[in-house]
Short mmCIF file of C-alpha atoms in Angstrom, two decimals:
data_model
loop_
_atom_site.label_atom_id
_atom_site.label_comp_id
_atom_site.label_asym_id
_atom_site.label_seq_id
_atom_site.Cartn_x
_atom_site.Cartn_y
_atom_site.Cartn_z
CA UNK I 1 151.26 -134.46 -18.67
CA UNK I 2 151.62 -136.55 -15.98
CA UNK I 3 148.55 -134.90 -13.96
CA UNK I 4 146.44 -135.11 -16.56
CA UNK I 5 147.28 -139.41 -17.48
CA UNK I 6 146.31 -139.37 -13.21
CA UNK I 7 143.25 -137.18 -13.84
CA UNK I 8 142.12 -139.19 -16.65
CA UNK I 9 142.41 -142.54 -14.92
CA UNK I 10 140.65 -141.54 -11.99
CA UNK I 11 137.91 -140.06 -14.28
CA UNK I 12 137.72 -143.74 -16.10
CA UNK I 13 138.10 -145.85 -12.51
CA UNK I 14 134.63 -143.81 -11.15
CA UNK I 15 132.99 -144.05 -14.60
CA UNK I 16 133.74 -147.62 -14.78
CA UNK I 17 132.61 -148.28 -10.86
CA UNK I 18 129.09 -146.15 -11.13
CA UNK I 19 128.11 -148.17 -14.41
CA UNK I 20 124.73 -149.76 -15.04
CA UNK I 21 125.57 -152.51 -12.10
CA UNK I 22 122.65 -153.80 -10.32
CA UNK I 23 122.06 -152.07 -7.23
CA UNK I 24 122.77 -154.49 -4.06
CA UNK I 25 120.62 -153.80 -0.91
CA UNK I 26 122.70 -152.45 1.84
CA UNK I 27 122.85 -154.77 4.90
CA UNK I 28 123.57 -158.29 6.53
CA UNK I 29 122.70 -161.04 4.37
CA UNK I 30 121.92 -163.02 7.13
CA UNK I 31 119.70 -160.53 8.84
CA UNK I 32 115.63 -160.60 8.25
CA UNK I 33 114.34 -157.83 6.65
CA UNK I 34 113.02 -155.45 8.98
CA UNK I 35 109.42 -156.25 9.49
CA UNK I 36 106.80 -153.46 7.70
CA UNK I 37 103.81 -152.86 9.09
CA UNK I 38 100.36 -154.15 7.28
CA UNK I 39 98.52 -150.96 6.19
CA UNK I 40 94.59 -151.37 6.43
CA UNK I 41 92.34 -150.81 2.95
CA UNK I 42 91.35 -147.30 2.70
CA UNK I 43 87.92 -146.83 4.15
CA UNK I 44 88.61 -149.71 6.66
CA UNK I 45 86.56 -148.10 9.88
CA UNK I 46 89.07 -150.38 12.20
CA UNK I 47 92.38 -148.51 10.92
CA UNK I 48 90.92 -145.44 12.80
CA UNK I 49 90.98 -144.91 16.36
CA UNK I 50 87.85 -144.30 18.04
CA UNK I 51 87.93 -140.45 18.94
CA UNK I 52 88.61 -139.65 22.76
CA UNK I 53 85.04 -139.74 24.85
CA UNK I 54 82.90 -141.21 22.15
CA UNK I 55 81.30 -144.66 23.69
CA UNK I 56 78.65 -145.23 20.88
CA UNK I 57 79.25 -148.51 18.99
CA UNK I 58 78.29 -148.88 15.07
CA UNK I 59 76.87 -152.41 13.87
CA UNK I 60 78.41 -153.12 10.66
CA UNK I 61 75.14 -154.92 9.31
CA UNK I 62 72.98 -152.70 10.38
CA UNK I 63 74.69 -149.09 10.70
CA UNK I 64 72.39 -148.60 13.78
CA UNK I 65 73.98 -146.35 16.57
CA UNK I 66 74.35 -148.05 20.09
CA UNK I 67 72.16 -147.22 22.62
CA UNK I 68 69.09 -146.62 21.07
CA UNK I 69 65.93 -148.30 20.85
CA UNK I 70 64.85 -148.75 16.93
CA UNK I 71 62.12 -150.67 15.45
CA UNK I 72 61.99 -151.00 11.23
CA UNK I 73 58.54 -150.76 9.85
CA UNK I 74 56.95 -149.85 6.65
CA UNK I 75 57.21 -146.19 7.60
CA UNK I 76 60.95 -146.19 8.31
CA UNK I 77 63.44 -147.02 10.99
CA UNK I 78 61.70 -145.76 14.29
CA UNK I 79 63.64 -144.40 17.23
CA UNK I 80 61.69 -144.57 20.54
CA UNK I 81 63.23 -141.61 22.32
CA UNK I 82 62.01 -142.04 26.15
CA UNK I 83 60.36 -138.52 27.31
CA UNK I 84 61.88 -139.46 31.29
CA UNK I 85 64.98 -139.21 29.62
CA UNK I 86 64.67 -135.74 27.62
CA UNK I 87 62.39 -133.83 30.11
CA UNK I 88 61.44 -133.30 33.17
CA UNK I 89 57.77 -134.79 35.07
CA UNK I 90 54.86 -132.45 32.74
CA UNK I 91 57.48 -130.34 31.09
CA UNK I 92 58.45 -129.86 27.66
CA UNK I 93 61.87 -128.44 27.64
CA UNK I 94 64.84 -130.35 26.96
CA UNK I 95 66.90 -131.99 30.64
CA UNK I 96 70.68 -131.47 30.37
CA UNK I 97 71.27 -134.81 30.40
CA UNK I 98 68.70 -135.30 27.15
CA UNK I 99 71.22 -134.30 24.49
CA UNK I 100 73.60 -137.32 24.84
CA UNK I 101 69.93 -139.72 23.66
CA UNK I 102 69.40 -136.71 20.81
CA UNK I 103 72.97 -137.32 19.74
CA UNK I 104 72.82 -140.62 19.00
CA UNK I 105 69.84 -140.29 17.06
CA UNK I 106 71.01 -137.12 14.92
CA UNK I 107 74.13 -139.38 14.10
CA UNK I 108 71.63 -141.88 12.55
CA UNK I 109 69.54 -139.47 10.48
CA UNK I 110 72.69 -137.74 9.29
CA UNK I 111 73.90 -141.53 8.09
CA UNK I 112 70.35 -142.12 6.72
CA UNK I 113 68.77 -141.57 3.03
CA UNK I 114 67.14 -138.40 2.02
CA UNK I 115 63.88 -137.38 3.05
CA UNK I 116 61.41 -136.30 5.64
CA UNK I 117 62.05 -136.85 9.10
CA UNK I 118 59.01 -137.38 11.35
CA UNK I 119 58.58 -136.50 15.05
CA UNK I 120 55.55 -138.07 17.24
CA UNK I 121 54.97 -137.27 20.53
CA UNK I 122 53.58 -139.44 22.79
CA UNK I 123 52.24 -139.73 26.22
CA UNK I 124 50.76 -142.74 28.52
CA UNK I 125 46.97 -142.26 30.07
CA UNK I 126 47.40 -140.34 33.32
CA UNK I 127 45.53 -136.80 33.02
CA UNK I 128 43.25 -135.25 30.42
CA UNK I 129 43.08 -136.30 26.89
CA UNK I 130 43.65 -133.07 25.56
CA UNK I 131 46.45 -131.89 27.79
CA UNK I 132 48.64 -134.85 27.07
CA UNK I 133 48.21 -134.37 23.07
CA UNK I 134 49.03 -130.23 23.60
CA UNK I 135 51.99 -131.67 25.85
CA UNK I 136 52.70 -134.32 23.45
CA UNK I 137 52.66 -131.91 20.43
CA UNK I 138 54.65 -129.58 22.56
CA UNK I 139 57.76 -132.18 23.62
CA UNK I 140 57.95 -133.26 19.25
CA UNK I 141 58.58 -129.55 18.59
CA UNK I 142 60.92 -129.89 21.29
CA UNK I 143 63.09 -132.50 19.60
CA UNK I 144 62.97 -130.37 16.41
CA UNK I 145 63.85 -127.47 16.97
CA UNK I 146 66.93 -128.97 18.67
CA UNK I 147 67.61 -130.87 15.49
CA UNK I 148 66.82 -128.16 13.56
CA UNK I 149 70.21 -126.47 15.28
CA UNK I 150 72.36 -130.03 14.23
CA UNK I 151 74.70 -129.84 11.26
CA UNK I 152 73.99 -132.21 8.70
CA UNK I 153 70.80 -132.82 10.03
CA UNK I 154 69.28 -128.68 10.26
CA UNK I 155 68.77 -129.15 6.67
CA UNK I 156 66.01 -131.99 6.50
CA UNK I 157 62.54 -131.23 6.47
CA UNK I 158 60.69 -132.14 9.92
CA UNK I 159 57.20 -133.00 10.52
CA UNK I 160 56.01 -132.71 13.87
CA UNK I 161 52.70 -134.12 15.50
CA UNK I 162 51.51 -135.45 18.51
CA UNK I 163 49.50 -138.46 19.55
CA UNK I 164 48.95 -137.75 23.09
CA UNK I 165 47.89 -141.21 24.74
CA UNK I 166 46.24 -142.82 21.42
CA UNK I 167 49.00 -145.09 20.49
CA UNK I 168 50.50 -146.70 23.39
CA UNK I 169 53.49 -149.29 22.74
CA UNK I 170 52.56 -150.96 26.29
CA UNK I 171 50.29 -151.28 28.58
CA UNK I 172 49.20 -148.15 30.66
CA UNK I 173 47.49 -150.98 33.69
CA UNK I 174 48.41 -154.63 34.61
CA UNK I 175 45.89 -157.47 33.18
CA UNK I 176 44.97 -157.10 37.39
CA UNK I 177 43.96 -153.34 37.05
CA UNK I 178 46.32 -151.61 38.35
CA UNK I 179 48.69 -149.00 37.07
CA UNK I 180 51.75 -150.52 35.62
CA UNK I 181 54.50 -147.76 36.36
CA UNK I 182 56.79 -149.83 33.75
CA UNK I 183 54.54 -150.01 31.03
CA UNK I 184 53.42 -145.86 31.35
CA UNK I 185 57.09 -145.35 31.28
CA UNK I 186 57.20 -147.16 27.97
CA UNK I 187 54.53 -144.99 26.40
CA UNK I 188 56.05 -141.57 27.35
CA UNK I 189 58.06 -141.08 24.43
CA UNK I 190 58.96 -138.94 21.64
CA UNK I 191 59.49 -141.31 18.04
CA UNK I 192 61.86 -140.23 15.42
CA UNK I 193 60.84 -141.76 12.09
CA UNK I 194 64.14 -141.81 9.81
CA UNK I 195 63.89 -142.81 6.05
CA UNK I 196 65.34 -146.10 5.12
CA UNK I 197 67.40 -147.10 1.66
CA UNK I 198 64.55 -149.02 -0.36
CA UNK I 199 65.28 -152.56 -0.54
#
């Protein structure tokens, strides 16, 4: 009898001590809490790291990737592609070093709205008329067909022309007459027209 007056007292003491009491927090009074750490909004684009070996900057106002050259018109945002840094002196085919500029502009037409993307090749003045449009006709297919390869771009519709030296951006001579190297350099270029959000 005696076991079970001890058995039933102990049963009442931890019934009595786990009750509905308020549960304390463990720990020094006088100790500050330990310090959490302030968790960014989801979606917040500075919470996340930049990946290792990317170096291209986003503007928040205007989305544009660093490092290119882009001009908004009526047509669409423009990127001026320049053809000394995708190919090779009267060539066509892509340089190795050409796919870091393509990069940066597929990352902006796969952040852009639907619709057709348009590729015009240009060239400056030096040689004949219709040899720079073939070879500027032949440098746009160039950059699309190396699109065309791109995920989340491959699957927009491309429309490729060329201008050859009709629609220079800069001079092709100096107001003095002579060739201006600078301004040639300007016109030898490839333009990617990307749709923009109607506004």
């Amino acid at each position: 009898m005696r076991r079970t007056i001890v058995a039933l007292g102990a049963a009442t003491l931890v019934a009595a001590c786990s009750g509905n009491a308020p549960k304390e927090p463990v720990g020094d009074d006088d100790a500050p809490a330990a310090a959490t750490a302030p968790t960014a909004p989801a979606g917040d684009a500075a919470a996340t790291p930049p990946a290792p070996g990317l170096s291209a900057k986003v503007s928040p106002l205007t989305g544009k990737v660093s490092g290119l050259s882009t001009r908004v018109t009526e047509m669409g945002t423009i990127i001026d592609l320049p053809s000394d840094a995708l190919f090779e002196y009267d060539k066509a085919a892509l340089t190795p070093a050409a796919e870091a500029e393509l990069r940066k502009a597929a990352e902006l037409i796969r952040s852009s709205p639907p619709g057709a993307i348009r590729i015009i090749g240009h060239t400056d003045s030096k040689g004949d008329d219709s040899y720079n449009q073939t070879l500027s006709e032949a440098r746009a297919r160039t950059v699309a067909d190396w699109f065309g390869q791109q995920v989340g771009v491959r699957q927009r519709e491309f429309q490729v022309s060329g201008k050859g030296e009709t629609a220079p951006i800069a001079p092709n001579e100096r107001a003095t007459g002579g060739d201006d190297p600078a301004g040639r350099a300007k016109n030898r270029r490839v333009e990617v027209v990307v749709p923009t959000a109607a506004g």
